[in-house]
Short mmCIF file of C-alpha atoms and ligand atoms in Angstrom, two decimals:
data_model
loop_
_atom_site.label_atom_id
_atom_site.label_comp_id
_atom_site.label_asym_id
_atom_site.label_seq_id
_atom_site.Cartn_x
_atom_site.Cartn_y
_atom_site.Cartn_z
CA UNK A 1 -8.30 8.92 29.54
CA UNK A 2 -9.20 5.20 29.41
CA UNK A 3 -9.54 2.71 26.53
CA UNK A 4 -12.83 3.23 25.83
CA UNK A 5 -12.61 6.84 25.21
CA UNK A 6 -9.92 5.81 22.54
CA UNK A 7 -12.45 3.18 20.93
CA UNK A 8 -14.95 6.25 20.46
CA UNK A 9 -12.56 8.40 19.22
CA UNK A 10 -11.14 5.94 16.74
CA UNK A 11 -15.11 5.18 15.74
CA UNK A 12 -16.21 8.76 15.49
CA UNK A 13 -12.79 9.29 13.05
CA UNK A 14 -13.47 6.57 10.94
CA UNK A 15 -17.28 6.75 10.44
CA UNK A 16 -16.45 10.66 9.75
CA UNK A 17 -19.95 11.37 11.99
CA UNK A 18 -21.16 11.48 15.32
CA UNK A 19 -24.59 9.85 14.82
CA UNK A 20 -23.32 7.09 12.45
CA UNK A 21 -20.32 6.27 14.97
CA UNK A 22 -22.86 6.34 18.16
CA UNK A 23 -25.01 3.53 16.10
CA UNK A 24 -21.91 1.64 15.83
CA UNK A 25 -20.89 1.57 19.14
CA UNK A 26 -24.56 1.26 20.40
CA UNK A 27 -24.69 4.34 22.97
CA UNK A 28 -26.39 7.48 22.35
CA UNK A 29 -25.21 10.74 20.70
CA UNK A 30 -25.01 13.13 23.27
CA UNK A 31 -22.89 11.42 25.83
CA UNK A 32 -20.68 10.43 22.61
CA UNK A 33 -20.11 13.97 21.98
CA UNK A 34 -19.25 14.57 25.61
CA UNK A 35 -16.65 11.95 25.92
CA UNK A 36 -14.80 13.39 23.00
CA UNK A 37 -15.13 17.14 24.23
CA UNK A 38 -13.85 15.49 27.32
CA UNK A 39 -10.58 14.36 25.48
CA UNK A 40 -10.50 17.87 23.84
CA UNK A 41 -10.54 19.68 27.12
CA UNK A 42 -8.24 17.18 28.65
CA UNK A 43 -5.35 17.63 25.90
CA UNK A 44 -6.40 21.27 25.53
CA UNK A 45 -6.84 20.97 21.41
CA UNK A 46 -9.37 20.54 19.14
CA UNK A 47 -9.27 16.86 17.68
CA UNK A 48 -12.56 17.45 14.91
CA UNK A 49 -12.23 20.53 12.75
CA UNK A 50 -15.49 22.66 13.70
CA UNK A 51 -18.30 22.41 11.21
CA UNK A 52 -16.62 20.07 8.82
CA UNK A 53 -19.14 17.46 7.17
CA UNK A 54 -18.04 14.74 6.59
CA UNK A 55 -16.22 15.25 10.16
CA UNK A 56 -12.59 15.64 9.27
CA UNK A 57 -9.66 15.53 11.84
CA UNK A 58 -7.25 18.41 12.88
CA UNK A 59 -3.72 17.94 12.51
CA UNK A 60 -3.53 17.20 16.46
CA UNK A 61 -6.21 14.66 15.81
CA UNK A 62 -4.54 12.82 13.06
CA UNK A 63 -1.57 12.37 15.27
CA UNK A 64 -4.11 10.98 18.14
CA UNK A 65 -5.62 8.76 15.59
CA UNK A 66 -2.40 7.23 14.43
CA UNK A 67 -1.13 6.49 17.82
CA UNK A 68 -4.83 5.53 19.11
CA UNK A 69 -5.44 2.78 16.54
CA UNK A 70 -1.75 1.52 17.40
CA UNK A 71 -2.80 1.38 21.45
CA UNK A 72 -5.91 -0.37 20.98
CA UNK A 73 -4.40 -2.91 18.62
CA UNK A 74 -1.70 -3.68 21.41
CA UNK A 75 -4.54 -4.14 24.06
CA UNK A 76 -6.19 -6.50 21.65
CA UNK A 77 -2.64 -8.29 21.53
CA UNK A 78 -2.26 -8.24 25.19
CA UNK A 79 -5.65 -10.09 26.10
CA UNK A 80 -5.19 -12.79 23.39
CA UNK A 81 -1.44 -13.22 24.51
CA UNK A 82 -2.28 -13.36 28.18
CA UNK A 83 -5.52 -15.74 27.56
CA UNK A 84 -2.54 -18.22 25.77
CA UNK A 85 0.05 -17.57 28.36
CA UNK A 86 -2.77 -18.84 30.97
CA UNK A 87 -3.59 -21.83 28.81
CA UNK A 88 -3.66 -25.32 30.93
CA UNK A 89 -4.02 -27.28 27.88
CA UNK A 90 -2.11 -25.28 25.06
CA UNK A 91 -3.71 -25.01 21.79
CA UNK A 92 -1.76 -23.75 18.59
CA UNK A 93 -4.10 -22.53 16.03
CA UNK A 94 -2.65 -22.32 12.54
CA UNK A 95 -4.35 -20.34 10.08
CA UNK A 96 -3.32 -21.17 6.23
CA UNK A 97 -4.24 -20.66 2.30
CA UNK A 98 -5.62 -23.65 1.23
CA UNK A 99 -2.71 -24.00 -1.79
CA UNK A 100 -0.09 -24.73 0.82
CA UNK A 101 -1.85 -28.05 1.83
CA UNK A 102 -0.90 -29.33 -1.59
CA UNK A 103 2.67 -28.70 -0.12
CA UNK A 104 4.65 -29.15 2.72
CA UNK A 105 2.15 -27.84 5.06
CA UNK A 106 0.64 -31.19 6.14
CA UNK A 107 3.81 -32.97 6.38
CA UNK A 108 5.40 -29.92 8.71
CA UNK A 109 1.87 -30.08 10.77
CA UNK A 110 2.39 -34.02 11.32
CA UNK A 111 6.14 -33.70 12.29
CA UNK A 112 5.00 -31.03 15.03
CA UNK A 113 2.13 -33.46 16.36
CA UNK A 114 4.42 -36.20 16.66
CA UNK A 115 7.40 -34.44 18.18
CA UNK A 116 4.95 -32.51 20.42
CA UNK A 117 1.71 -34.91 21.25
CA UNK A 118 1.09 -32.51 24.44
CA UNK A 119 -0.12 -29.83 22.10
CA UNK A 120 -3.59 -29.22 20.70
CA UNK A 121 -3.10 -28.04 17.00
CA UNK A 122 -5.80 -26.76 14.83
CA UNK A 123 -5.70 -25.98 11.28
CA UNK A 124 -8.11 -23.26 10.05
CA UNK A 125 -8.30 -22.21 6.37
CA UNK A 126 -8.50 -18.50 5.44
CA UNK A 127 -7.03 -16.14 3.20
CA UNK A 128 -3.67 -14.13 4.02
CA UNK A 129 -5.68 -10.70 4.26
CA UNK A 130 -7.72 -12.17 6.77
CA UNK A 131 -5.00 -13.86 8.94
CA UNK A 132 -3.65 -10.18 10.09
CA UNK A 133 -7.03 -9.83 12.23
CA UNK A 134 -7.05 -13.20 13.33
CA UNK A 135 -3.65 -13.25 14.67
CA UNK A 136 -4.43 -9.77 16.37
CA UNK A 137 -7.70 -11.08 17.83
CA UNK A 138 -6.26 -14.33 19.12
CA UNK A 139 -8.18 -16.33 16.86
CA UNK A 140 -5.31 -18.21 15.35
CA UNK A 141 -1.62 -18.05 16.64
CA UNK A 142 0.25 -18.54 13.01
CA UNK A 143 -0.59 -17.68 9.42
CA UNK A 144 0.65 -19.41 6.55
CA UNK A 145 0.09 -17.53 3.30
CA UNK A 146 1.80 -16.33 -0.18
CA UNK A 147 0.77 -12.47 0.13
CA UNK A 148 2.89 -9.54 1.40
CA UNK A 149 0.53 -8.39 4.01
CA UNK A 150 2.35 -5.94 6.36
CA UNK A 151 1.20 -4.66 9.99
CA UNK A 152 3.10 -3.37 12.74
CA UNK A 153 1.71 -5.75 15.42
CA UNK A 154 2.65 -8.57 13.07
CA UNK A 155 6.03 -10.45 12.52
CA UNK A 156 6.41 -11.80 8.83
CA UNK A 157 9.14 -14.16 7.87
CA UNK A 158 9.78 -15.55 4.33
CA UNK A 159 10.11 -19.20 4.69
CA UNK A 160 10.95 -19.64 0.84
CA UNK A 161 10.03 -18.91 -2.60
CA UNK A 162 8.19 -21.62 -4.48
CA UNK A 163 8.84 -21.82 -8.16
CA UNK A 164 5.30 -21.89 -10.27
CA UNK A 165 4.67 -24.41 -13.06
CA UNK A 166 2.12 -24.51 -16.22
CA UNK A 167 -0.45 -26.72 -16.12
CA UNK A 168 -1.68 -27.93 -20.02
CA UNK A 169 -3.73 -30.54 -21.17
CA UNK A 170 -1.32 -33.43 -22.77
CA UNK A 171 -2.32 -32.55 -26.29
CA UNK A 172 -1.71 -29.14 -25.95
CA UNK A 173 1.41 -27.79 -28.10
CA UNK A 174 2.79 -26.44 -25.01
CA UNK A 175 3.25 -29.75 -23.18
CA UNK A 176 6.08 -30.98 -25.61
CA UNK A 177 8.55 -28.06 -24.36
CA UNK A 178 9.30 -30.34 -21.46
CA UNK A 179 12.23 -28.42 -20.25
CA UNK A 180 10.26 -25.35 -19.81
CA UNK A 181 8.19 -22.46 -21.18
CA UNK A 182 8.20 -18.62 -20.52
CA UNK A 183 5.68 -16.35 -19.56
CA UNK A 184 5.85 -14.52 -23.19
CA UNK A 185 4.55 -17.81 -24.52
CA UNK A 186 1.59 -17.59 -22.64
CA UNK A 187 0.26 -14.36 -23.59
CA UNK A 188 -2.32 -15.81 -26.34
CA UNK A 189 -3.50 -18.88 -23.97
CA UNK A 190 -6.94 -18.96 -22.13
CA UNK A 191 -5.50 -18.86 -18.69
CA UNK A 192 -7.45 -19.69 -15.67
CA UNK A 193 -7.01 -17.71 -12.34
CA UNK A 194 -7.87 -18.75 -9.15
CA UNK A 195 -9.44 -17.92 -6.19
CA UNK A 196 -11.75 -15.28 -7.46
CA UNK A 197 -12.25 -13.69 -4.14
CA UNK A 198 -11.23 -12.09 -2.09
CA UNK A 199 -8.39 -9.45 -3.76
CA UNK A 200 -5.53 -9.14 -3.60
CA UNK A 201 -4.77 -12.95 -3.97
CA UNK A 202 -2.70 -15.47 -6.03
CA UNK A 203 -4.27 -14.63 -9.08
CA UNK A 204 -3.87 -10.72 -8.96
CA UNK A 205 0.20 -12.08 -8.19
CA UNK A 206 0.09 -13.82 -11.28
CA UNK A 207 -1.46 -10.60 -13.46
CA UNK A 208 1.48 -8.70 -11.37
CA UNK A 209 4.19 -11.18 -12.54
CA UNK A 210 3.12 -10.67 -16.03
CA UNK A 211 3.09 -6.90 -15.86
CA UNK A 212 6.55 -7.42 -14.14
CA UNK A 213 7.56 -8.70 -17.71
CA UNK A 214 5.83 -5.63 -19.65
CA UNK A 215 3.16 -8.70 -21.01
CA UNK A 216 -0.44 -8.62 -20.99
CA UNK A 217 -2.46 -11.87 -21.40
CA UNK A 218 -5.68 -11.10 -22.96
CA UNK A 219 -7.52 -14.13 -22.16
CA UNK A 220 -7.77 -14.64 -18.51
CA UNK A 221 -10.86 -16.36 -16.81
CA UNK A 222 -11.02 -16.31 -12.84
CA UNK A 223 -12.82 -19.14 -11.27
CA UNK A 224 -13.27 -20.17 -7.92
CA UNK A 225 -10.43 -22.35 -6.83
CA UNK A 226 -7.58 -24.37 -8.15
CA UNK A 227 -9.20 -27.76 -8.34
CA UNK A 228 -11.62 -26.07 -10.55
CA UNK A 229 -8.89 -24.45 -12.87
CA UNK A 230 -6.73 -27.90 -13.02
CA UNK A 231 -10.09 -29.47 -14.12
CA UNK A 232 -10.96 -27.21 -16.71
CA UNK A 233 -7.30 -27.55 -18.12
CA UNK A 234 -7.82 -31.31 -18.08
CA UNK A 235 -10.71 -30.87 -20.26
CA UNK A 236 -9.01 -29.06 -22.55
CA UNK A 237 -10.19 -25.64 -21.98
CA UNK A 238 -7.16 -23.59 -21.53
CA UNK A 239 -3.91 -23.27 -19.23
CA UNK A 240 -3.09 -22.70 -15.98
CA UNK A 241 -0.13 -21.28 -13.48
CA UNK A 242 0.27 -23.23 -9.98
CA UNK A 243 3.01 -23.17 -7.43
CA UNK A 244 5.10 -26.38 -8.13
CA UNK A 245 3.96 -28.01 -5.02
CA UNK A 246 0.06 -28.32 -6.36
CA UNK A 247 2.00 -31.17 -8.76
CA UNK A 248 0.63 -33.51 -6.70
CA UNK A 249 -2.90 -32.96 -7.75
CA UNK A 250 -2.95 -35.46 -10.92
CA UNK A 251 -5.93 -35.54 -13.32
CA UNK A 252 -5.76 -37.50 -16.29
CA UNK A 253 -4.18 -35.78 -19.38
CA UNK A 254 -2.69 -33.14 -16.88
CA UNK A 255 0.72 -32.19 -17.42
CA UNK A 256 3.09 -29.74 -15.62
CA UNK A 257 5.93 -27.71 -16.98
CA UNK A 258 8.42 -25.36 -15.36
CA UNK A 259 8.24 -21.60 -16.22
CA UNK A 260 11.76 -20.73 -16.72
CA UNK A 261 11.46 -16.84 -15.85
CA UNK A 262 13.34 -15.89 -12.76
CA UNK A 263 10.78 -14.14 -11.04
CA UNK A 264 8.36 -17.09 -11.85
CA UNK A 265 7.91 -17.72 -7.89
CA UNK A 266 5.07 -17.21 -5.35
CA UNK A 267 6.64 -16.88 -1.84
CA UNK A 268 5.43 -18.76 1.43
CA UNK A 269 5.16 -16.44 4.27
CA UNK A 270 4.67 -16.80 8.41
CA UNK A 271 2.81 -14.46 10.31
CA UNK A 272 2.99 -14.39 13.97
CA UNK A 273 2.16 -11.52 16.76
CA UNK A 274 5.28 -9.77 17.33
CA UNK A 275 4.91 -10.14 21.15
CA UNK A 276 4.57 -13.91 20.78
CA UNK A 277 7.82 -15.33 21.80
CA UNK A 278 6.37 -18.64 22.67
CA UNK A 279 8.40 -21.63 22.78
CA UNK A 280 5.60 -23.24 20.64
CA UNK A 281 6.18 -21.43 17.97
CA UNK A 282 9.93 -21.80 17.74
CA UNK A 283 9.24 -25.22 17.73
CA UNK A 284 7.22 -24.84 14.87
CA UNK A 285 9.60 -23.06 12.95
CA UNK A 286 12.07 -26.29 14.01
CA UNK A 287 9.57 -28.13 12.35
CA UNK A 288 9.47 -26.14 8.97
CA UNK A 289 13.32 -26.04 8.72
CA UNK A 290 13.59 -29.82 9.40
CA UNK A 291 11.25 -30.40 6.64
CA UNK A 292 13.05 -28.30 4.49
CA UNK A 293 16.24 -30.07 5.02
CA UNK A 294 15.01 -33.33 4.42
CA UNK A 295 13.66 -32.12 1.11
CA UNK A 296 16.97 -30.06 0.46
CA UNK A 297 15.20 -26.82 -0.23
CA UNK A 298 17.44 -23.76 0.40
CA UNK A 299 16.33 -21.18 2.68
CA UNK A 300 17.64 -18.33 4.97
CA UNK A 301 17.26 -19.13 8.26
CA UNK A 302 18.60 -15.40 9.83
CA UNK A 303 15.13 -14.27 9.88
CA UNK A 304 14.38 -16.66 13.25
C1 BEZ B 1 5.90 -24.87 2.02
O1 BEZ B 1 5.84 -25.36 1.36
O2 BEZ B 1 7.22 -24.20 2.54
C2 BEZ B 1 5.29 -24.62 3.62
C3 BEZ B 1 3.98 -24.89 3.49
C4 BEZ B 1 3.28 -24.58 4.48
C5 BEZ B 1 3.70 -24.16 5.85
C6 BEZ B 1 5.22 -23.86 5.92
C7 BEZ B 1 5.81 -24.21 4.70
#
């Protein structure tokens, strides 16, 4: 059995059709069916239920599918790790969600560049969800995001939980509550959520946060990105919940107020390939924690 046979089998299982799988794999259907038949003969078991439409896996097929997917992911990972280990000029590619740029990301990366001038560092904006395949395919080496996305090949470390704040116009009655507001105070407000796509994202986190407190705000408006949301707040059209670090985005008449509920936080995660034990990644962790020390941010370093 070769890796390409695993790929054939996984594609047929996912497409639930030999015809569609053959199209996707750019091969003719008869040799594809023969390869699957050869696998079944080799194992002495049926992998697909005969005559099922759409094609269904047998119990043995389901078991084989779960493991074949992991094996293929491992093979991809080994390929990208080998390329990385062999690089003469080392490059660290960092995927990040846009909102982190307003916080400590730029300081951390600047420190990393200063400490390791021989490293080539590339920053690539992408959602947390897109960071997982990008890590596995070697397009990035580190991902910084706000969502708890899980994958067996990815190590995810919670760096810290950032407090959330409310952005309001100076003339809004809530702007007087400088000591802070509760989520319950916001249910009747027009609230801008961002980004609009792809889901799940920061806007889903905010909706879930209200649900956690059994609150149902009714006037959510989704906009493409944080700058639009804050611009609309500054125009007096509504309010918006942002991570504390977004306070650096200043517009005339825009005020930021603490949200006092205990769970009004947004986590920041760092994701790497499980196999990646490289010194460059450890060095990046050191830079993160050095910036946290300078900023007197509490963290739990046991994770790394
Ligand atoms: C932070 O704000 O804690 C942070 C942002 C980006 C990368 C790492 C940490």
